[in-house]
Coordinates of C-alpha atoms in Angstrom, one line a residue:
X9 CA 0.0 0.0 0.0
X10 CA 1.6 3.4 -0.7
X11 CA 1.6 6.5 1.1
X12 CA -1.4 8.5 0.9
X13 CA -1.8 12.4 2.4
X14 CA -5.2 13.4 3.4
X15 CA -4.9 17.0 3.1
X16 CA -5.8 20.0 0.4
X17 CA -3.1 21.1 -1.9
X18 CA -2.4 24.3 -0.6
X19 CA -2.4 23.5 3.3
X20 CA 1.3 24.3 4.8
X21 CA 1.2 21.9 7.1
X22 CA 1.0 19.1 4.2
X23 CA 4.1 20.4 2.7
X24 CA 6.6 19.5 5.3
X25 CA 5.6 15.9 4.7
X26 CA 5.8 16.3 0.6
X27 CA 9.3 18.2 1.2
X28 CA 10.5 15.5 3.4
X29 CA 9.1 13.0 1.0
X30 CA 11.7 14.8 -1.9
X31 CA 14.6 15.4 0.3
X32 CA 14.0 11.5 1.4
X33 CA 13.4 9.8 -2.2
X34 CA 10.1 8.3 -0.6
X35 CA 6.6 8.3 -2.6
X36 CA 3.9 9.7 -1.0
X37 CA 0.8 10.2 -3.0
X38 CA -1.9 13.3 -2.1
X39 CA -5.2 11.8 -2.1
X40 CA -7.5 13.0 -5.0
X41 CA -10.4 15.0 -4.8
X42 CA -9.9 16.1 -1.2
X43 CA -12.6 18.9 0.0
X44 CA -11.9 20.4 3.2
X45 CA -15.5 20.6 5.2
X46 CA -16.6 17.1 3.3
X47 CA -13.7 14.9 2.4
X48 CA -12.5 15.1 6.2
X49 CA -16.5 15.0 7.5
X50 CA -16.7 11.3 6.2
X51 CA -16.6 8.3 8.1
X52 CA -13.6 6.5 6.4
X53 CA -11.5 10.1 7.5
X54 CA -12.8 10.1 11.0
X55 CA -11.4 6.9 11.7
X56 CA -7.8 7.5 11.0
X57 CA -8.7 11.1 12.7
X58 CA -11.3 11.5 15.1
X59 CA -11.1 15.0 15.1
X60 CA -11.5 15.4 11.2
X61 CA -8.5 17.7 11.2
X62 CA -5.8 17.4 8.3
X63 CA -3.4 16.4 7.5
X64 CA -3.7 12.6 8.4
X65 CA -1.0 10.0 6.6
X66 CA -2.5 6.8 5.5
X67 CA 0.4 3.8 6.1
X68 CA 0.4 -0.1 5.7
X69 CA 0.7 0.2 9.9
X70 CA -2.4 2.8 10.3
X71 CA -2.9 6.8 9.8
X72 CA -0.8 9.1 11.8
X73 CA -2.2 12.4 12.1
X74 CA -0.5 16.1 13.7
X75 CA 2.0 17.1 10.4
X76 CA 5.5 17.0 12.7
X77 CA 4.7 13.5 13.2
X78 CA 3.5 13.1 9.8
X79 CA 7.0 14.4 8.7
X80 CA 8.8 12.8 11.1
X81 CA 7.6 9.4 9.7
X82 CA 8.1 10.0 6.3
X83 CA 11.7 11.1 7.4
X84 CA 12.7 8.0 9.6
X85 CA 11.4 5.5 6.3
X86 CA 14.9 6.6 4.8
X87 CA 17.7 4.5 7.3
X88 CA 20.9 7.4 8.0
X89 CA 18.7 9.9 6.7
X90 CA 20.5 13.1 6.9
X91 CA 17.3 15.5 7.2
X92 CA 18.3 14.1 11.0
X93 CA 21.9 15.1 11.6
X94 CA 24.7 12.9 11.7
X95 CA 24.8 12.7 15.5
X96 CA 22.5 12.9 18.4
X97 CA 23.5 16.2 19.4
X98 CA 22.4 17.2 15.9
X99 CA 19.1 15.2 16.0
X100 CA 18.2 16.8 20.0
X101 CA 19.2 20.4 18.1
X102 CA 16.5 19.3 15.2
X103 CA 14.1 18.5 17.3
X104 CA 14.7 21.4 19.8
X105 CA 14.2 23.8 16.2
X106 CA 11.2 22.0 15.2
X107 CA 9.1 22.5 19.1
X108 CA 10.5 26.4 18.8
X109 CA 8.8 26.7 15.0
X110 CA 5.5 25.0 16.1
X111 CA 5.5 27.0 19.9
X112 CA 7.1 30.2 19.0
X113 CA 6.7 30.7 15.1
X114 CA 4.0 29.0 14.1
X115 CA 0.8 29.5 17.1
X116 CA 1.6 33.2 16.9
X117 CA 1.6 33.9 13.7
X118 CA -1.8 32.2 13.4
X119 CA -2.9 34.2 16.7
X120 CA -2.2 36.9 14.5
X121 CA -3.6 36.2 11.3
X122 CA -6.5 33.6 11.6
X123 CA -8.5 36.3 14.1
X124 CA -8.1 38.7 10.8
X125 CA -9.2 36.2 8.6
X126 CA -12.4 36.3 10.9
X127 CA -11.6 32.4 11.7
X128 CA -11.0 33.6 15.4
X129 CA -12.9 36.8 17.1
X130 CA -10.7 39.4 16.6
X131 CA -9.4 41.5 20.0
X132 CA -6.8 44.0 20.0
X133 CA -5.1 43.3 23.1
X134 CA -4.8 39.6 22.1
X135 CA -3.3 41.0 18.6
X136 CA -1.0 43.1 20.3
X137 CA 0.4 40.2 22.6
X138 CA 0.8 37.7 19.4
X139 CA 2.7 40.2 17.6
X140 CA 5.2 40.7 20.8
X141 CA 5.7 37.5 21.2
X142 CA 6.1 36.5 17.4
X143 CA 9.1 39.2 17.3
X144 CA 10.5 38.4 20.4
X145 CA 10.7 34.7 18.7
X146 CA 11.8 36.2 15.6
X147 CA 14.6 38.0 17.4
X148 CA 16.0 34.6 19.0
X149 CA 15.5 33.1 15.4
X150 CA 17.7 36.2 13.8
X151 CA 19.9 36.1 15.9
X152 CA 21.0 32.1 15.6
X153 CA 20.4 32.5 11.8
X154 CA 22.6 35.5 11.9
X155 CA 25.8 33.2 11.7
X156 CA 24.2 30.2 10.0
X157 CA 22.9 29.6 6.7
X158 CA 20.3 26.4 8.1
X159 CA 19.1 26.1 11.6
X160 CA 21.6 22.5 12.3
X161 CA 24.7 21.7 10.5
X162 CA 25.7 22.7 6.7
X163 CA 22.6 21.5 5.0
X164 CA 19.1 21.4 4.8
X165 CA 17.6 19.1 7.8
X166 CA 13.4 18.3 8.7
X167 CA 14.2 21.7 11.4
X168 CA 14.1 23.7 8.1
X169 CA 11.3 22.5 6.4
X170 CA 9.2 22.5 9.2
X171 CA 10.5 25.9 10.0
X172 CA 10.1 26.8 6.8
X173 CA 6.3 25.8 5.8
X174 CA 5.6 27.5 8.9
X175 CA 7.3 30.9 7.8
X176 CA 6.0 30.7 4.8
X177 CA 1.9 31.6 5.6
X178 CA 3.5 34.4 7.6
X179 CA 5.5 35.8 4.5
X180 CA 2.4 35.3 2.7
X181 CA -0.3 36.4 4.4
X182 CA 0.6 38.9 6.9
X183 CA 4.4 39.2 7.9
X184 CA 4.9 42.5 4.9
X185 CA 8.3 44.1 4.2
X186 CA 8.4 46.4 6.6
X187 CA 7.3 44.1 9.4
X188 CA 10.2 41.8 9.0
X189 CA 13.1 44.1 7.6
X190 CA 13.4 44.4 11.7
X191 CA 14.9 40.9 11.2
X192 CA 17.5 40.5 8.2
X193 CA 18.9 37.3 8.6
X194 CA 15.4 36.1 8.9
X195 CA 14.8 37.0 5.8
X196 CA 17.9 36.0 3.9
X197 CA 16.9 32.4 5.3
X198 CA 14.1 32.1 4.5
X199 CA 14.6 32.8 0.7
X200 CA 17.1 30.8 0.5
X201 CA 15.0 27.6 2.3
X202 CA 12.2 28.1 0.3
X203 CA 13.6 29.0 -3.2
X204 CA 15.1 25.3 -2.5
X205 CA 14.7 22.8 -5.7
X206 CA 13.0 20.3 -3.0
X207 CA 10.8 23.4 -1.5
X208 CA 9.8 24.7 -4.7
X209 CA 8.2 21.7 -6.2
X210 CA 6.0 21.4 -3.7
X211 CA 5.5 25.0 -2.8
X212 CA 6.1 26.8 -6.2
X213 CA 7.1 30.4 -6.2
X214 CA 5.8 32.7 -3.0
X215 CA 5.0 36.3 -3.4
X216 CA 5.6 37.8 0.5
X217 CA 2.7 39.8 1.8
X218 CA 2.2 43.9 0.3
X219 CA -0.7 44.1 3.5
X220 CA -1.4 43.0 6.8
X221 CA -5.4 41.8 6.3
X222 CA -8.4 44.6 7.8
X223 CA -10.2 43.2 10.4
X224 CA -13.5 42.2 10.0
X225 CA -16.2 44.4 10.3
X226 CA -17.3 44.1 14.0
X227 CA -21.0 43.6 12.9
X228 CA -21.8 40.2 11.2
X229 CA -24.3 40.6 7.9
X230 CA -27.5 39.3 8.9
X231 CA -28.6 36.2 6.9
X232 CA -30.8 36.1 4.5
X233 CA -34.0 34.1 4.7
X234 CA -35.3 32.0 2.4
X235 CA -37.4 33.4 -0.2
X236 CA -41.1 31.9 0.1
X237 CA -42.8 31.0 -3.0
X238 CA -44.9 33.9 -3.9
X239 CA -48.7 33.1 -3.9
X240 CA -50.2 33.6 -7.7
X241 CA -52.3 36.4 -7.2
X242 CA -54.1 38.5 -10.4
X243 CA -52.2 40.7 -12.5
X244 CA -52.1 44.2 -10.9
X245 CA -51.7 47.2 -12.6
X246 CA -47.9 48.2 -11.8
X247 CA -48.6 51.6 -10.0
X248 CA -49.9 49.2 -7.7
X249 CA -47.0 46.4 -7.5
X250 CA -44.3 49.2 -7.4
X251 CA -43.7 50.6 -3.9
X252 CA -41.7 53.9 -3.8
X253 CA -38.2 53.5 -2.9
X254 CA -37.5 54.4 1.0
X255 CA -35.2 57.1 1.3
X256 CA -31.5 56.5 2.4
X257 CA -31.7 57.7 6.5
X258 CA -30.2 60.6 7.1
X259 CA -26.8 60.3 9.6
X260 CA -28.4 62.4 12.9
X261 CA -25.0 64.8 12.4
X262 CA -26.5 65.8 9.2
X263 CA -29.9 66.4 10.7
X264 CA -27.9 69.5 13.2
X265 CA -27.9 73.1 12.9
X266 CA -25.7 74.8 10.2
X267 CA -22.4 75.8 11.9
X268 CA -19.6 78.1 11.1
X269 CA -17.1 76.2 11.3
X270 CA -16.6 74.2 7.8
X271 CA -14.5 71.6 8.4
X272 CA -13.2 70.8 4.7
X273 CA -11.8 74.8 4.9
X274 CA -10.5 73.6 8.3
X275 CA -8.6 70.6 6.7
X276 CA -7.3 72.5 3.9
X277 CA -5.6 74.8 6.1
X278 CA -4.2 72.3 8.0
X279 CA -2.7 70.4 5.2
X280 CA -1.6 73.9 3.2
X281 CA 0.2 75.3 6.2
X282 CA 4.1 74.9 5.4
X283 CA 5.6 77.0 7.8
X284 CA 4.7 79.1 10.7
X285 CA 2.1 76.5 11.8
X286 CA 1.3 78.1 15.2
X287 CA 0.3 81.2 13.4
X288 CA -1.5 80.1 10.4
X289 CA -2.5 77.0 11.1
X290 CA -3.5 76.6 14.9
X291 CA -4.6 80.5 14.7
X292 CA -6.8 79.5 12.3
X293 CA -7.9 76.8 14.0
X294 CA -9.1 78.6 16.9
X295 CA -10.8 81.5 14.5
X296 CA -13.0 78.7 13.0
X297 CA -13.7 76.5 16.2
X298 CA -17.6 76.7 16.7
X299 CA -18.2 75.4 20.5
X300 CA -22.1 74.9 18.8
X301 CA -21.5 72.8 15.9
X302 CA -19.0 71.0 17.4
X303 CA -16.6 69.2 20.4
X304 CA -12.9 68.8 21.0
X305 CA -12.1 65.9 23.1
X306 CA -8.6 64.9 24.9
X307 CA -8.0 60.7 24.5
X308 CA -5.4 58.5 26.8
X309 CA -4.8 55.2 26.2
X310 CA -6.3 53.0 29.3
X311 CA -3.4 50.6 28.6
X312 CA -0.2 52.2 27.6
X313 CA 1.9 49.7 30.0
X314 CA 1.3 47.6 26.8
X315 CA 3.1 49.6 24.2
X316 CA 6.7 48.1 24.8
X317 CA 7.1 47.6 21.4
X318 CA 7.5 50.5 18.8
X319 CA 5.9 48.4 15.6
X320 CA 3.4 47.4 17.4
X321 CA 2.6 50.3 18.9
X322 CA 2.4 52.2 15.7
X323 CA 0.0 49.7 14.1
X324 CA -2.1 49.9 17.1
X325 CA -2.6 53.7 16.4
X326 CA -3.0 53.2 12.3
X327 CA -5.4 50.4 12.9
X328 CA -7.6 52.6 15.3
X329 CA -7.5 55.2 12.5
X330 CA -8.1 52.9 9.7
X331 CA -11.5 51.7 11.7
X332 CA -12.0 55.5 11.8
X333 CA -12.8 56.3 8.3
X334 CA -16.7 55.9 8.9
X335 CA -16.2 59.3 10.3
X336 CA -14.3 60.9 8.1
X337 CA -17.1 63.7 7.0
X338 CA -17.8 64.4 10.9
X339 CA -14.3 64.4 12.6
X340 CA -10.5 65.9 12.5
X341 CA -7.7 64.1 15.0
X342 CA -4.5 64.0 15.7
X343 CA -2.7 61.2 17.4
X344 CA 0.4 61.5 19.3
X345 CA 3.1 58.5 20.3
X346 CA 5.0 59.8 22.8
X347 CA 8.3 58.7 24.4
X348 CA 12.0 57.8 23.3
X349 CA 11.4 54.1 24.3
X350 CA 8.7 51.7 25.5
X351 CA 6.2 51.5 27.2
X352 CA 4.8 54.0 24.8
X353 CA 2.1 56.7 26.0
X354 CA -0.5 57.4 23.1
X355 CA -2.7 60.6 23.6
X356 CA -4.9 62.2 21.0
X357 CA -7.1 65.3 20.5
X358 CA -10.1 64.8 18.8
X359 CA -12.7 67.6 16.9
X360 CA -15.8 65.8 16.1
X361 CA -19.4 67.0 14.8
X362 CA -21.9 67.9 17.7
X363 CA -21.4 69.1 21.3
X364 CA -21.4 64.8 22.1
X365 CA -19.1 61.7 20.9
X366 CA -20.9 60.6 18.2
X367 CA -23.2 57.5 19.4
X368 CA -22.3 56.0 16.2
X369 CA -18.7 56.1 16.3
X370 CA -18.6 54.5 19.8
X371 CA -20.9 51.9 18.6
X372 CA -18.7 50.9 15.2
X373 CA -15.2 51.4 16.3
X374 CA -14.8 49.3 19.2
X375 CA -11.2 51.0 19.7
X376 CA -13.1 53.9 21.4
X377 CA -13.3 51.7 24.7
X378 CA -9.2 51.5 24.9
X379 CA -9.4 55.1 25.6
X380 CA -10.1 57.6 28.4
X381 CA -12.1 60.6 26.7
X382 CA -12.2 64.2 28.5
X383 CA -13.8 67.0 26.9
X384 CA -11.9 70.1 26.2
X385 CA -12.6 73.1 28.3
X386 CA -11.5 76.0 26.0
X387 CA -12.2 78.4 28.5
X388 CA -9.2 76.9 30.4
X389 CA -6.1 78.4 29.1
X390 CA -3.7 74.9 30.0
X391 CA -6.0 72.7 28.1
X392 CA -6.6 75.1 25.2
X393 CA -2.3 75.6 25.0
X394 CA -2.4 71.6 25.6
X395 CA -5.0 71.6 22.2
X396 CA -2.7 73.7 20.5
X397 CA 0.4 71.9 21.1
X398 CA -1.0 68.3 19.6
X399 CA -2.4 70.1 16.7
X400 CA 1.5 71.5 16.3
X401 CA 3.0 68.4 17.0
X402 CA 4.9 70.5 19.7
X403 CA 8.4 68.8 21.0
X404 CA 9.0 67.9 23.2
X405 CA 5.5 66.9 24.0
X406 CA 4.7 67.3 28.2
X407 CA 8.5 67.0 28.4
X408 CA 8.8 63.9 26.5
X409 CA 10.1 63.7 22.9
X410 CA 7.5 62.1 19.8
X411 CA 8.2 58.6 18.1
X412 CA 5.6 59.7 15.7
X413 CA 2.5 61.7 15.7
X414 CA -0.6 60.8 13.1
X415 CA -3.5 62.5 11.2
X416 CA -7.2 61.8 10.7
X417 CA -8.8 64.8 8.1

């Protein structure tokens, strides 16, 4: 009986079996037709895997399912197989590369990505402690790799494949240029690992990430019912089938009182303004302001023991902005990263449409919880100076110097 793979042709986890299987000279056929959500649903697959997860290796001894062990077979059919070293210190380093890919690499890269995907629910915090702990693993990785062209010895070994495959949905799916340019040796082995004759017949050519995947919209799309079969009724004349179409309801910020203060002239200004910025710009600013038609609004992060990492940091604020754009026509804000190293503090000022947080904003953006919001009292001369200052980008910033400041208009 030969060596049958349960698995979909694209699934990572597959591949370090077929790599092994090349590297090894051992046949190992994929099973046809495979559907993931039927093939692994039936029967026949849920007794070599009770859990109907894939992939699953069907032997003349009995299935074997989890991919390390998968590969780990397929490796051990070849006697003096040097995917394993040539002594034991080599095979306990191997092994020892393999657990680190699959604990460090591999879970946190898919604690990142699969919650974007919308196959997890999605939480920022959670997102923020899988990035930290995939670089901190990525640090340890670059810096081994750093003198070392393969994880053990001078050749290829199952350590790189698995670490690899595992690498490789990263690169793909979420791990862009400018995420892992923090980690150059990294890179350089991976390209050379995967642009591998053995790799590359299995894997063909990879294309690394251009953008981390949006989140999913925090709201699921309500499902659609079943049409019922219309009842024949008589023909009716059509001024009498045809309903009018129901207006489009108005957003309640469009539904306010005219102000003043036009906030497209507002963001022109801010964007035109070259030089002397606290004279044109923030001047201007404060000329427009209408305390009527609208709110300024001070913003602290609840959790800013969490930013210890710059990147990461960073992202959090772009992602909160991103989520923002609903608002775009109702709101200006600035958003300031303070602090030469972490923990970060991240404080914003915010100009939004109305004398009130719009309730439709704090419904949609669930980001608006992570912060502490204080309206501005422009009648106090600190907090309107305080105003003036994020709008500037003044530095240092409350005695503290800026890693970056950001702009909704």
């Amino acid at each position: 009986m030969a060596l049958v793979l349960h698995a979909t042709s694209s699934n990572k986890n597959a591949f370090k079996a077929l790599i092994a299987a090349e590297y090894s000279g051992i046949e190992v056929q994929v099973a046809k037709n495979f559907e993931m959500g039927v093939s692994n649903k039936t029967p026949e697959f849920l007794k070599m895997n009770p859990l109907g997860k894939v992939p699953v290796l069907e032997t003349p001894d009995g299935p074997v399912f989890e991919s390390n062990a998968i590969a780990r077979y397929v490796t051990k059919l070849k006697a003096d197989n040097p995917l394993y070293g040539s002594s034991l210190i080599d095979y306990a380093h191997i092994e020892q590369w393999i657990d680190f890919s699959a604990t460090e690499i591999d879970a946190n890269i898919g604690r990142w990505l699969y919650p974007r995907l919308g196959l997890r629910p999605y939480a920022a915090p959670a997102e923020e402690a899988a990035i930290a702990a995939l670089k901190r693993a990525l640090g340890a990785l670059n810096t081994h790799i750093a003198s070392n062209t393969y994880l053990v010895g001078h050749s290829v070994t199952l350590a790189d494949i698995v670490m690899g495959c595992n690498l490789s949905i990263g690169f793909r799916m979420i791990m862009t240029k400018s995420f892992t340019s923090e980690f150059p040796h990294v890179e350089r082995y991976f390209w050379t690992i995967v642009n591998q004759p053995n790799f590359k017949k299995i894997i063909g050519e990879l294309k690394q990430a251009e953008t981390v995947p949006a989140v999913p919209s925090k709201k699921p799309q309500a499902k659609e019912e079943p049409k019922k079969e219309a009842k024949k009724e008589e023909p009716k004349l059509q001024a009498e089938e045809e309903e009018a179409p129901k207006p489009k309801a108005k957003n309640p910020l469009d539904l306010l009182p005219p102000s003043k203060m036009i906030l497209d002239d507002w963001k022109r200004l801010y964007s035109n303004t070259k030089s002397n910025f606290r004279e044109v710009a923030v001047k201007g600013f404060w000329d427009m302001y209408d305390p009527e038609g609208y709110s300024l609004w001070f913003c602290d992060y609840k959790y800013n023991d969490e930013n210890t990492v710059s990147f990461v940091t960073l992202n959090k604020v772009g992602g909160f902005l991103q989520r923002m754009d609903l608002a775009r026509k109702y709101a200006f804000g600035k958003m300031l990263i303070i602090g030469a190293e972490g923990p970060y503090k991240v404080k914003g000022l915010w100009l939004f449409r109305g004398k009130e947080i719009p309730k439709f904003i704090m419904d949609e953006v669930y980001d608006m919880e992570l912060y502490d919001w204080k309206q501005v009292d422009i009648n106090d001369e600190e907090q309107k100076e305080r105003a003036s200052q994020m709008i500037e980008d003044y530095e240092p910033f409350e005695g503290e110097p800026l890693l970056d400041a950001k702009c909704f208009k």
